[in-house]
PDB file of C-alpha atoms in Angstrom:
ATOM      1  CA  UNK A   1       6.966  26.296  15.842  1.00 32.00           C
ATOM      2  CA  UNK A   2       9.084  27.148  12.703  1.00 30.00           C
ATOM      3  CA  UNK A   3      10.911  30.237  12.146  1.00 29.00           C
ATOM      4  CA  UNK A   4      12.938  30.945   9.018  1.00 31.00           C
ATOM      5  CA  UNK A   5      16.314  32.725   9.170  1.00 33.00           C
ATOM      6  CA  UNK A   6      15.828  35.544   6.596  1.00 32.00           C
ATOM      7  CA  UNK A   7      19.500  35.602   5.705  1.00 31.00           C
ATOM      8  CA  UNK A   8      20.222  32.095   4.833  1.00 32.00           C
ATOM      9  CA  UNK A   9      16.907  30.405   4.753  1.00 34.00           C
ATOM     10  CA  UNK A  10      17.875  27.711   7.194  1.00 31.00           C
ATOM     11  CA  UNK A  11      14.970  26.410   9.576  1.00 33.00           C
ATOM     12  CA  UNK A  12      15.560  27.564  13.028  1.00 31.00           C
ATOM     13  CA  UNK A  13      13.440  25.668  15.532  1.00 34.00           C
ATOM     14  CA  UNK A  14      12.057  27.082  18.989  1.00 34.00           C
ATOM     15  CA  UNK A  15      11.824  24.999  21.981  1.00 46.00           C
ATOM     16  CA  UNK A  16       8.014  24.289  22.342  1.00 46.00           C
ATOM     17  CA  UNK A  17       6.372  24.497  25.733  1.00 49.00           C
ATOM     18  CA  UNK A  18       3.042  22.850  25.928  1.00 47.00           C
ATOM     19  CA  UNK A  19       0.268  23.521  28.237  1.00 44.00           C
ATOM     20  CA  UNK A  20       1.220  20.474  30.510  1.00 48.00           C
ATOM     21  CA  UNK A  21       4.659  22.276  31.187  1.00 54.00           C
ATOM     22  CA  UNK A  22       6.585  19.750  29.188  1.00 53.00           C
ATOM     23  CA  UNK A  23       9.358  20.640  26.715  1.00 57.00           C
ATOM     24  CA  UNK A  24       9.436  18.696  23.558  1.00 52.00           C
ATOM     25  CA  UNK A  25      12.422  19.352  21.377  1.00 78.00           C
ATOM     26  CA  UNK A  26      12.404  16.044  19.160  1.00 97.00           C
ATOM     27  CA  UNK A  27       9.504  14.485  17.323  1.00 98.00           C
ATOM     28  CA  UNK A  28       9.099  10.965  16.135  1.00 98.00           C
ATOM     29  CA  UNK A  29       6.810   9.259  13.688  1.00 98.00           C
ATOM     30  CA  UNK A  30       5.756   5.718  14.773  1.00 98.00           C
ATOM     31  CA  UNK A  31       3.870   3.640  12.432  1.00 98.00           C
ATOM     32  CA  UNK A  32       1.326   1.329  13.844  1.00 97.00           C
ATOM     33  CA  UNK A  33       2.059   3.189  17.063  1.00 98.00           C
ATOM     34  CA  UNK A  34      -1.389   2.604  18.778  1.00 97.00           C
ATOM     35  CA  UNK A  35      -1.131  -0.941  19.899  1.00 97.00           C
ATOM     36  CA  UNK A  36       1.175  -3.815  20.239  1.00 95.00           C
ATOM     37  CA  UNK A  37       4.867  -3.157  20.140  1.00 96.00           C
ATOM     38  CA  UNK A  38       4.162   0.236  18.564  1.00 97.00           C
ATOM     39  CA  UNK A  39       2.070   1.392  21.625  1.00 97.00           C
ATOM     40  CA  UNK A  40       4.972   0.874  24.022  1.00 97.00           C
ATOM     41  CA  UNK A  41       7.479   2.792  21.901  1.00 98.00           C
ATOM     42  CA  UNK A  42       4.955   5.593  21.620  1.00 98.00           C
ATOM     43  CA  UNK A  43       4.667   5.387  25.407  1.00 97.00           C
ATOM     44  CA  UNK A  44       8.285   5.540  26.158  1.00 96.00           C
ATOM     45  CA  UNK A  45       8.870   8.362  23.591  1.00 97.00           C
ATOM     46  CA  UNK A  46       6.279  10.517  25.185  1.00 96.00           C
ATOM     47  CA  UNK A  47       7.399   9.873  28.706  1.00 95.00           C
ATOM     48  CA  UNK A  48      10.987  10.741  27.531  1.00 95.00           C
ATOM     49  CA  UNK A  49      10.125  14.204  26.407  1.00 94.00           C
ATOM     50  CA  UNK A  50       9.441  13.504  22.493  1.00 97.00           C
ATOM     51  CA  UNK A  51       6.262  14.568  20.685  1.00 97.00           C
ATOM     52  CA  UNK A  52       4.897  11.646  18.598  1.00 98.00           C
ATOM     53  CA  UNK A  53       2.688  11.062  15.435  1.00 98.00           C
ATOM     54  CA  UNK A  54       1.474   7.581  15.872  1.00 98.00           C
ATOM     55  CA  UNK A  55      -0.470   5.826  13.146  1.00 98.00           C
ATOM     56  CA  UNK A  56      -3.089   3.117  13.028  1.00 97.00           C
ATOM     57  CA  UNK A  57      -4.643   1.284   9.949  1.00 96.00           C
ATOM     58  CA  UNK A  58      -8.118   0.215  11.311  1.00 96.00           C
ATOM     59  CA  UNK A  59      -8.469  -0.319  14.941  1.00 97.00           C
ATOM     60  CA  UNK A  60     -10.170   2.926  16.049  1.00 97.00           C
ATOM     61  CA  UNK A  61     -10.754   1.578  19.581  1.00 97.00           C
ATOM     62  CA  UNK A  62      -7.027   1.120  20.417  1.00 97.00           C
ATOM     63  CA  UNK A  63      -6.139   4.449  18.912  1.00 97.00           C
ATOM     64  CA  UNK A  64      -8.970   5.975  21.260  1.00 97.00           C
ATOM     65  CA  UNK A  65      -7.633   4.232  24.187  1.00 97.00           C
ATOM     66  CA  UNK A  66      -4.165   5.535  23.563  1.00 97.00           C
ATOM     67  CA  UNK A  67      -5.338   9.089  23.151  1.00 97.00           C
ATOM     68  CA  UNK A  68      -7.350   8.760  26.556  1.00 96.00           C
ATOM     69  CA  UNK A  69      -4.700   7.127  28.607  1.00 95.00           C
ATOM     70  CA  UNK A  70      -2.247   9.704  27.452  1.00 95.00           C
ATOM     71  CA  UNK A  71      -4.466  12.783  27.591  1.00 95.00           C
ATOM     72  CA  UNK A  72      -1.869  14.710  29.563  1.00 94.00           C
ATOM     73  CA  UNK A  73       0.300  14.509  26.259  1.00 94.00           C
ATOM     74  CA  UNK A  74      -2.480  15.561  24.015  1.00 92.00           C
ATOM     75  CA  UNK A  75      -0.410  18.625  22.762  1.00 94.00           C
ATOM     76  CA  UNK A  76       2.582  16.306  21.977  1.00 96.00           C
ATOM     77  CA  UNK A  77       0.614  13.320  20.383  1.00 97.00           C
ATOM     78  CA  UNK A  78      -0.924  13.227  16.947  1.00 98.00           C
ATOM     79  CA  UNK A  79      -2.861   9.970  15.857  1.00 98.00           C
ATOM     80  CA  UNK A  80      -3.464   9.460  12.287  1.00 98.00           C
ATOM     81  CA  UNK A  81      -5.229   6.756  10.297  1.00 98.00           C
ATOM     82  CA  UNK A  82      -2.772   5.513   7.514  1.00 97.00           C
ATOM     83  CA  UNK A  83      -2.534   2.599   5.454  1.00 97.00           C
ATOM     84  CA  UNK A  84       1.303   2.008   4.972  1.00 97.00           C
ATOM     85  CA  UNK A  85       0.679   0.133   1.811  1.00 96.00           C
ATOM     86  CA  UNK A  86      -0.520   3.428   0.343  1.00 97.00           C
ATOM     87  CA  UNK A  87       2.176   5.816  -0.765  1.00 97.00           C
ATOM     88  CA  UNK A  88      -0.002   8.886  -0.960  1.00 97.00           C
ATOM     89  CA  UNK A  89      -1.130   8.365   2.563  1.00 98.00           C
ATOM     90  CA  UNK A  90       2.525   7.985   3.610  1.00 98.00           C
ATOM     91  CA  UNK A  91       3.099  11.369   2.290  1.00 98.00           C
ATOM     92  CA  UNK A  92       0.253  12.842   3.958  1.00 98.00           C
ATOM     93  CA  UNK A  93       1.626  11.294   7.171  1.00 98.00           C
ATOM     94  CA  UNK A  94       4.900  12.965   6.804  1.00 98.00           C
ATOM     95  CA  UNK A  95       3.392  16.331   5.756  1.00 98.00           C
ATOM     96  CA  UNK A  96       0.926  16.283   8.867  1.00 98.00           C
ATOM     97  CA  UNK A  97       3.585  15.536  11.313  1.00 98.00           C
ATOM     98  CA  UNK A  98       5.821  18.308   9.956  1.00 98.00           C
ATOM     99  CA  UNK A  99       3.202  20.939   9.702  1.00 97.00           C
ATOM    100  CA  UNK A 100       2.061  20.244  13.347  1.00 96.00           C
ATOM    101  CA  UNK A 101       5.397  19.896  14.994  1.00 96.00           C
ATOM    102  CA  UNK A 102       7.815  21.584  12.604  1.00 95.00           C
ATOM    103  CA  UNK A 103      10.364  18.814  12.489  1.00 97.00           C
ATOM    104  CA  UNK A 104      10.687  15.082  12.100  1.00 98.00           C
ATOM    105  CA  UNK A 105      13.580  13.704  14.061  1.00 98.00           C
ATOM    106  CA  UNK A 106      12.815   9.960  14.320  1.00 98.00           C
ATOM    107  CA  UNK A 107      11.259   7.554  11.904  1.00 98.00           C
ATOM    108  CA  UNK A 108      10.234   4.342  13.751  1.00 98.00           C
ATOM    109  CA  UNK A 109       8.984   1.817  10.953  1.00 98.00           C
ATOM    110  CA  UNK A 110       7.072  -0.447  13.333  1.00 97.00           C
ATOM    111  CA  UNK A 111       4.372  -1.256  10.926  1.00 96.00           C
ATOM    112  CA  UNK A 112       4.486  -4.267   8.782  1.00 91.00           C
ATOM    113  CA  UNK A 113       2.006  -6.768   7.438  1.00 90.00           C
ATOM    114  CA  UNK A 114       2.452 -10.342   8.677  1.00 87.00           C
ATOM    115  CA  UNK A 115       0.587 -13.458   7.746  1.00 90.00           C
ATOM    116  CA  UNK A 116       0.133 -15.761  10.784  1.00 88.00           C
ATOM    117  CA  UNK A 117      -1.122 -18.751   8.933  1.00 91.00           C
ATOM    118  CA  UNK A 118       1.820 -21.121   8.551  1.00 91.00           C
ATOM    119  CA  UNK A 119       2.202 -21.915   4.737  1.00 93.00           C
ATOM    120  CA  UNK A 120       4.796 -22.560   2.009  1.00 94.00           C
ATOM    121  CA  UNK A 121       5.592 -20.122  -0.715  1.00 93.00           C
ATOM    122  CA  UNK A 122       3.711 -22.114  -3.148  1.00 95.00           C
ATOM    123  CA  UNK A 123       0.430 -21.610  -1.044  1.00 94.00           C
ATOM    124  CA  UNK A 124       0.785 -17.734  -1.044  1.00 94.00           C
ATOM    125  CA  UNK A 125      -1.550 -15.737  -3.266  1.00 95.00           C
ATOM    126  CA  UNK A 126      -0.106 -13.014  -5.484  1.00 96.00           C
ATOM    127  CA  UNK A 127      -1.869 -10.497  -3.269  1.00 95.00           C
ATOM    128  CA  UNK A 128      -0.588 -11.754  -0.297  1.00 95.00           C
ATOM    129  CA  UNK A 129       2.967 -11.646  -1.592  1.00 95.00           C
ATOM    130  CA  UNK A 130       2.444  -8.048  -2.690  1.00 96.00           C
ATOM    131  CA  UNK A 131       1.093  -6.898   0.738  1.00 95.00           C
ATOM    132  CA  UNK A 132       4.179  -8.408   2.322  1.00 95.00           C
ATOM    133  CA  UNK A 133       6.580  -6.534   0.126  1.00 96.00           C
ATOM    134  CA  UNK A 134       4.642  -3.121  -0.088  1.00 97.00           C
ATOM    135  CA  UNK A 135       4.104  -3.128   3.834  1.00 96.00           C
ATOM    136  CA  UNK A 136       7.427  -4.231   4.998  1.00 96.00           C
ATOM    137  CA  UNK A 137       9.800  -2.895   2.371  1.00 97.00           C
ATOM    138  CA  UNK A 138       8.366  -0.507  -0.190  1.00 98.00           C
ATOM    139  CA  UNK A 139       6.624   1.466   2.561  1.00 98.00           C
ATOM    140  CA  UNK A 140       9.995   2.299   4.168  1.00 98.00           C
ATOM    141  CA  UNK A 141      11.341   3.513   0.816  1.00 98.00           C
ATOM    142  CA  UNK A 142       8.408   5.869   0.380  1.00 98.00           C
ATOM    143  CA  UNK A 143       8.787   7.322   4.067  1.00 98.00           C
ATOM    144  CA  UNK A 144      12.518   7.742   3.507  1.00 98.00           C
ATOM    145  CA  UNK A 145      11.781   9.764   0.316  1.00 98.00           C
ATOM    146  CA  UNK A 146       9.724  12.114   2.344  1.00 98.00           C
ATOM    147  CA  UNK A 147      11.616  12.432   5.778  1.00 98.00           C
ATOM    148  CA  UNK A 148      15.235  12.340   4.601  1.00 98.00           C
ATOM    149  CA  UNK A 149      15.069  15.911   2.983  1.00 98.00           C
ATOM    150  CA  UNK A 150      13.692  17.138   6.200  1.00 98.00           C
ATOM    151  CA  UNK A 151      16.354  15.257   8.282  1.00 98.00           C
ATOM    152  CA  UNK A 152      18.953  16.544   6.014  1.00 98.00           C
ATOM    153  CA  UNK A 153      18.068  20.191   6.595  1.00 97.00           C
ATOM    154  CA  UNK A 154      18.079  19.616  10.476  1.00 96.00           C
ATOM    155  CA  UNK A 155      21.400  17.823  10.076  1.00 97.00           C
ATOM    156  CA  UNK A 156      19.874  15.098  12.481  1.00 97.00           C
ATOM    157  CA  UNK A 157      17.883  12.016  12.066  1.00 98.00           C
ATOM    158  CA  UNK A 158      17.115   8.821  13.396  1.00 98.00           C
ATOM    159  CA  UNK A 159      15.761   5.847  11.371  1.00 98.00           C
ATOM    160  CA  UNK A 160      14.562   2.649  13.075  1.00 98.00           C
ATOM    161  CA  UNK A 161      13.489  -0.470  11.314  1.00 98.00           C
ATOM    162  CA  UNK A 162      12.032  -3.763  12.342  1.00 97.00           C
ATOM    163  CA  UNK A 163      13.344  -7.279  11.257  1.00 95.00           C
ATOM    164  CA  UNK A 164      13.320 -10.518  12.657  1.00 91.00           C
ATOM    165  CA  UNK A 165      15.946 -12.856  14.481  1.00 89.00           C
ATOM    166  CA  UNK A 166      19.021 -13.115  12.489  1.00 88.00           C
ATOM    167  CA  UNK A 167      17.709 -11.101   9.660  1.00 87.00           C
ATOM    168  CA  UNK A 168      21.166  -9.723   8.657  1.00 87.00           C
ATOM    169  CA  UNK A 169      22.285 -12.997   7.742  1.00 87.00           C
ATOM    170  CA  UNK A 170      19.392 -13.510   5.232  1.00 86.00           C
ATOM    171  CA  UNK A 171      18.291 -16.842   6.801  1.00 85.00           C
ATOM    172  CA  UNK A 172      15.636 -18.953   5.416  1.00 86.00           C
ATOM    173  CA  UNK A 173      12.326 -19.049   7.592  1.00 87.00           C
ATOM    174  CA  UNK A 174      10.105 -21.865   7.013  1.00 91.00           C
ATOM    175  CA  UNK A 175       6.307 -20.901   6.393  1.00 92.00           C
ATOM    176  CA  UNK A 176       7.436 -17.113   6.486  1.00 91.00           C
ATOM    177  CA  UNK A 177       9.080 -16.933   3.257  1.00 93.00           C
ATOM    178  CA  UNK A 178       7.406 -13.654   1.959  1.00 94.00           C
ATOM    179  CA  UNK A 179       7.917 -11.845   5.302  1.00 93.00           C
ATOM    180  CA  UNK A 180      11.520 -13.066   5.533  1.00 94.00           C
ATOM    181  CA  UNK A 181      12.291 -11.945   2.003  1.00 95.00           C
ATOM    182  CA  UNK A 182      10.851  -8.384   2.576  1.00 95.00           C
ATOM    183  CA  UNK A 183      12.624  -8.061   6.019  1.00 95.00           C
ATOM    184  CA  UNK A 184      16.015  -9.301   4.583  1.00 96.00           C
ATOM    185  CA  UNK A 185      15.672  -6.798   1.918  1.00 96.00           C
ATOM    186  CA  UNK A 186      15.016  -4.186   4.523  1.00 98.00           C
ATOM    187  CA  UNK A 187      18.259  -5.008   6.363  1.00 97.00           C
ATOM    188  CA  UNK A 188      20.487  -4.123   3.415  1.00 98.00           C
ATOM    189  CA  UNK A 189      18.337  -0.995   2.922  1.00 98.00           C
ATOM    190  CA  UNK A 190      18.868  -0.079   6.545  1.00 98.00           C
ATOM    191  CA  UNK A 191      22.714  -0.400   6.170  1.00 98.00           C
ATOM    192  CA  UNK A 192      22.687   1.513   2.699  1.00 98.00           C
ATOM    193  CA  UNK A 193      21.000   4.519   4.306  1.00 98.00           C
ATOM    194  CA  UNK A 194      23.237   4.376   7.324  1.00 98.00           C
ATOM    195  CA  UNK A 195      26.248   4.962   4.905  1.00 98.00           C
ATOM    196  CA  UNK A 196      24.627   7.473   2.493  1.00 98.00           C
ATOM    197  CA  UNK A 197      23.198   9.696   5.145  1.00 98.00           C
ATOM    198  CA  UNK A 198      25.855   9.517   7.763  1.00 98.00           C
ATOM    199  CA  UNK A 199      27.391  12.835   6.555  1.00 98.00           C
ATOM    200  CA  UNK A 200      23.855  14.536   7.443  1.00 98.00           C
ATOM    201  CA  UNK A 201      23.662  13.422  11.226  1.00 98.00           C
ATOM    202  CA  UNK A 202      21.213  10.771  10.315  1.00 98.00           C
ATOM    203  CA  UNK A 203      21.578   7.189  11.670  1.00 98.00           C
ATOM    204  CA  UNK A 204      19.870   4.002  10.419  1.00 98.00           C
ATOM    205  CA  UNK A 205      19.508   0.920  12.679  1.00 98.00           C
ATOM    206  CA  UNK A 206      17.095  -2.025  13.055  1.00 98.00           C
ATOM    207  CA  UNK A 207      15.685  -3.850  16.096  1.00 98.00           C
ATOM    208  CA  UNK A 208      14.716  -7.580  15.751  1.00 96.00           C
ATOM    209  CA  UNK A 209      12.218  -8.761  18.223  1.00 95.00           C
ATOM    210  CA  UNK A 210      11.799 -12.323  19.422  1.00 90.00           C
ATOM    211  CA  UNK A 211       8.590 -14.110  20.077  1.00 88.00           C
ATOM    212  CA  UNK A 212       6.580 -11.380  21.787  1.00 91.00           C
ATOM    213  CA  UNK A 213       3.044 -12.331  21.609  1.00 89.00           C
ATOM    214  CA  UNK A 214      -0.574 -11.400  23.084  1.00 91.00           C
ATOM    215  CA  UNK A 215      -0.665  -9.161  26.145  1.00 92.00           C
ATOM    216  CA  UNK A 216       3.307  -9.114  26.323  1.00 92.00           C
ATOM    217  CA  UNK A 217       3.322  -6.804  23.210  1.00 92.00           C
ATOM    218  CA  UNK A 218       2.039  -3.841  25.561  1.00 91.00           C
ATOM    219  CA  UNK A 219       3.455  -5.208  28.849  1.00 91.00           C
ATOM    220  CA  UNK A 220       6.572  -4.035  30.832  1.00 93.00           C
ATOM    221  CA  UNK A 221       9.599  -5.962  31.956  1.00 92.00           C
ATOM    222  CA  UNK A 222       8.554  -6.183  35.605  1.00 93.00           C
ATOM    223  CA  UNK A 223       5.273  -7.901  34.593  1.00 91.00           C
ATOM    224  CA  UNK A 224       7.092 -10.385  32.550  1.00 91.00           C
ATOM    225  CA  UNK A 225       9.432 -11.232  35.380  1.00 92.00           C
ATOM    226  CA  UNK A 226       6.588 -12.441  37.425  1.00 91.00           C
ATOM    227  CA  UNK A 227       5.915 -15.592  35.055  1.00 89.00           C
ATOM    228  CA  UNK A 228       8.585 -18.207  34.068  1.00 89.00           C
ATOM    229  CA  UNK A 229       8.905 -18.728  30.193  1.00 87.00           C
ATOM    230  CA  UNK A 230      10.495 -22.325  29.893  1.00 85.00           C
ATOM    231  CA  UNK A 231      11.053 -21.756  26.153  1.00 86.00           C
ATOM    232  CA  UNK A 232      13.067 -18.702  26.454  1.00 89.00           C
ATOM    233  CA  UNK A 233      16.638 -19.212  27.989  1.00 89.00           C
ATOM    234  CA  UNK A 234      16.613 -16.041  30.029  1.00 92.00           C
ATOM    235  CA  UNK A 235      13.427 -17.227  31.771  1.00 91.00           C
ATOM    236  CA  UNK A 236      10.945 -14.704  30.777  1.00 93.00           C
ATOM    237  CA  UNK A 237       8.915 -13.801  27.887  1.00 90.00           C
ATOM    238  CA  UNK A 238      10.039 -10.507  25.849  1.00 90.00           C
ATOM    239  CA  UNK A 239       7.815  -7.403  26.189  1.00 94.00           C
ATOM    240  CA  UNK A 240       6.933  -4.290  24.353  1.00 93.00           C
ATOM    241  CA  UNK A 241       9.200  -2.410  26.851  1.00 96.00           C
ATOM    242  CA  UNK A 242      12.178  -4.452  25.857  1.00 96.00           C
ATOM    243  CA  UNK A 243      11.791  -3.190  22.244  1.00 97.00           C
ATOM    244  CA  UNK A 244      10.965   0.240  23.074  1.00 97.00           C
ATOM    245  CA  UNK A 245      14.115   0.633  25.305  1.00 97.00           C
ATOM    246  CA  UNK A 246      16.113  -0.409  22.291  1.00 98.00           C
ATOM    247  CA  UNK A 247      14.225   2.067  20.006  1.00 98.00           C
ATOM    248  CA  UNK A 248      14.802   4.855  22.576  1.00 98.00           C
ATOM    249  CA  UNK A 249      18.700   4.010  22.600  1.00 98.00           C
ATOM    250  CA  UNK A 250      18.911   4.228  18.789  1.00 98.00           C
ATOM    251  CA  UNK A 251      16.991   7.463  18.895  1.00 98.00           C
ATOM    252  CA  UNK A 252      19.106   9.205  21.516  1.00 97.00           C
ATOM    253  CA  UNK A 253      21.091  12.199  20.537  1.00 97.00           C
ATOM    254  CA  UNK A 254      24.233  10.595  21.829  1.00 97.00           C
ATOM    255  CA  UNK A 255      23.826   7.305  19.694  1.00 98.00           C
ATOM    256  CA  UNK A 256      25.359   8.949  16.738  1.00 97.00           C
ATOM    257  CA  UNK A 257      28.074   6.449  16.483  1.00 98.00           C
ATOM    258  CA  UNK A 258      25.680   3.449  16.313  1.00 98.00           C
ATOM    259  CA  UNK A 259      24.337   3.271  12.729  1.00 98.00           C
ATOM    260  CA  UNK A 260      24.013   0.281  10.545  1.00 98.00           C
ATOM    261  CA  UNK A 261      23.525  -1.862  13.484  1.00 98.00           C
ATOM    262  CA  UNK A 262      20.966  -4.775  13.675  1.00 97.00           C
ATOM    263  CA  UNK A 263      20.051  -5.730  17.212  1.00 97.00           C
ATOM    264  CA  UNK A 264      18.368  -8.978  17.998  1.00 96.00           C
ATOM    265  CA  UNK A 265      16.116  -9.049  21.185  1.00 95.00           C
ATOM    266  CA  UNK A 266      15.074 -12.571  21.708  1.00 91.00           C
ATOM    267  CA  UNK A 267      16.157 -13.580  25.132  1.00 89.00           C
ATOM    268  CA  UNK A 268      18.058 -16.401  23.633  1.00 88.00           C
ATOM    269  CA  UNK A 269      15.220 -18.002  21.924  1.00 85.00           C
ATOM    270  CA  UNK A 270      15.547 -19.563  18.532  1.00 83.00           C
ATOM    271  CA  UNK A 271      12.566 -18.219  16.866  1.00 78.00           C
ATOM    272  CA  UNK A 272      13.226 -19.334  13.547  1.00 78.00           C
ATOM    273  CA  UNK A 273      14.165 -22.930  13.980  1.00 75.00           C
ATOM    274  CA  UNK A 274      11.801 -23.736  16.842  1.00 67.00           C
ATOM    275  CA  UNK A 275       9.197 -25.166  14.195  1.00 54.00           C
ATOM    276  CA  UNK A 276      11.470 -27.264  12.127  1.00 53.00           C
TER     277      UNK A 276
END
């Protein structure tokens, strides 16, 4: 898939035609891309002509389900078991994606540890704090160190990170202090990369999902509209498709003017303050 120009040493990429007749010109890495919100992102990317390297941490069953459900895209889909808290495994991820598909165009940092138990900062264990920081902030740093050189050579790249409602204003979030601190730091990193890498054709943006839970994470918008959600002002629950549509928008070739943007996708629900 990769041909070197003998004169100037710049990678020149062929259009790849796979056995199913599809043509895939862009490759995306989606961390935690085999279930939940990440699965819908993987699905939408595949169905819109991207090849995808999706990762999972431990749920082999969900990884197998994705592979079987999208068997027609087997030449365009690579699934790897990766712990985003392990920098060495993150380097292996980027290397595997590049070796198989010859490029990395989009990095979707969907993975991020989350502690569902509601507790104050004083009740966090040190290991829990470290996991929040390593999985939600440090992991992005390590991945950027590996993918940005590739994207600079390509003069094209799309970085999409995940935050939470209002993250760009660094709000306090009761019972979620560690997660909120990591994601607020990620907002600044997202915008800093947008400034630093713009000259290389690389954009960096963030999506901030609202209260999307349970089966809605892997559901689509039409399914959500069948049920009234009294808590959400728009009248329906958010879905994985809502998030995937935003990610696809940021990844689009024509979205080069959109960088350093933080997009809330909440349906008008105040996620942070609803438990106060």
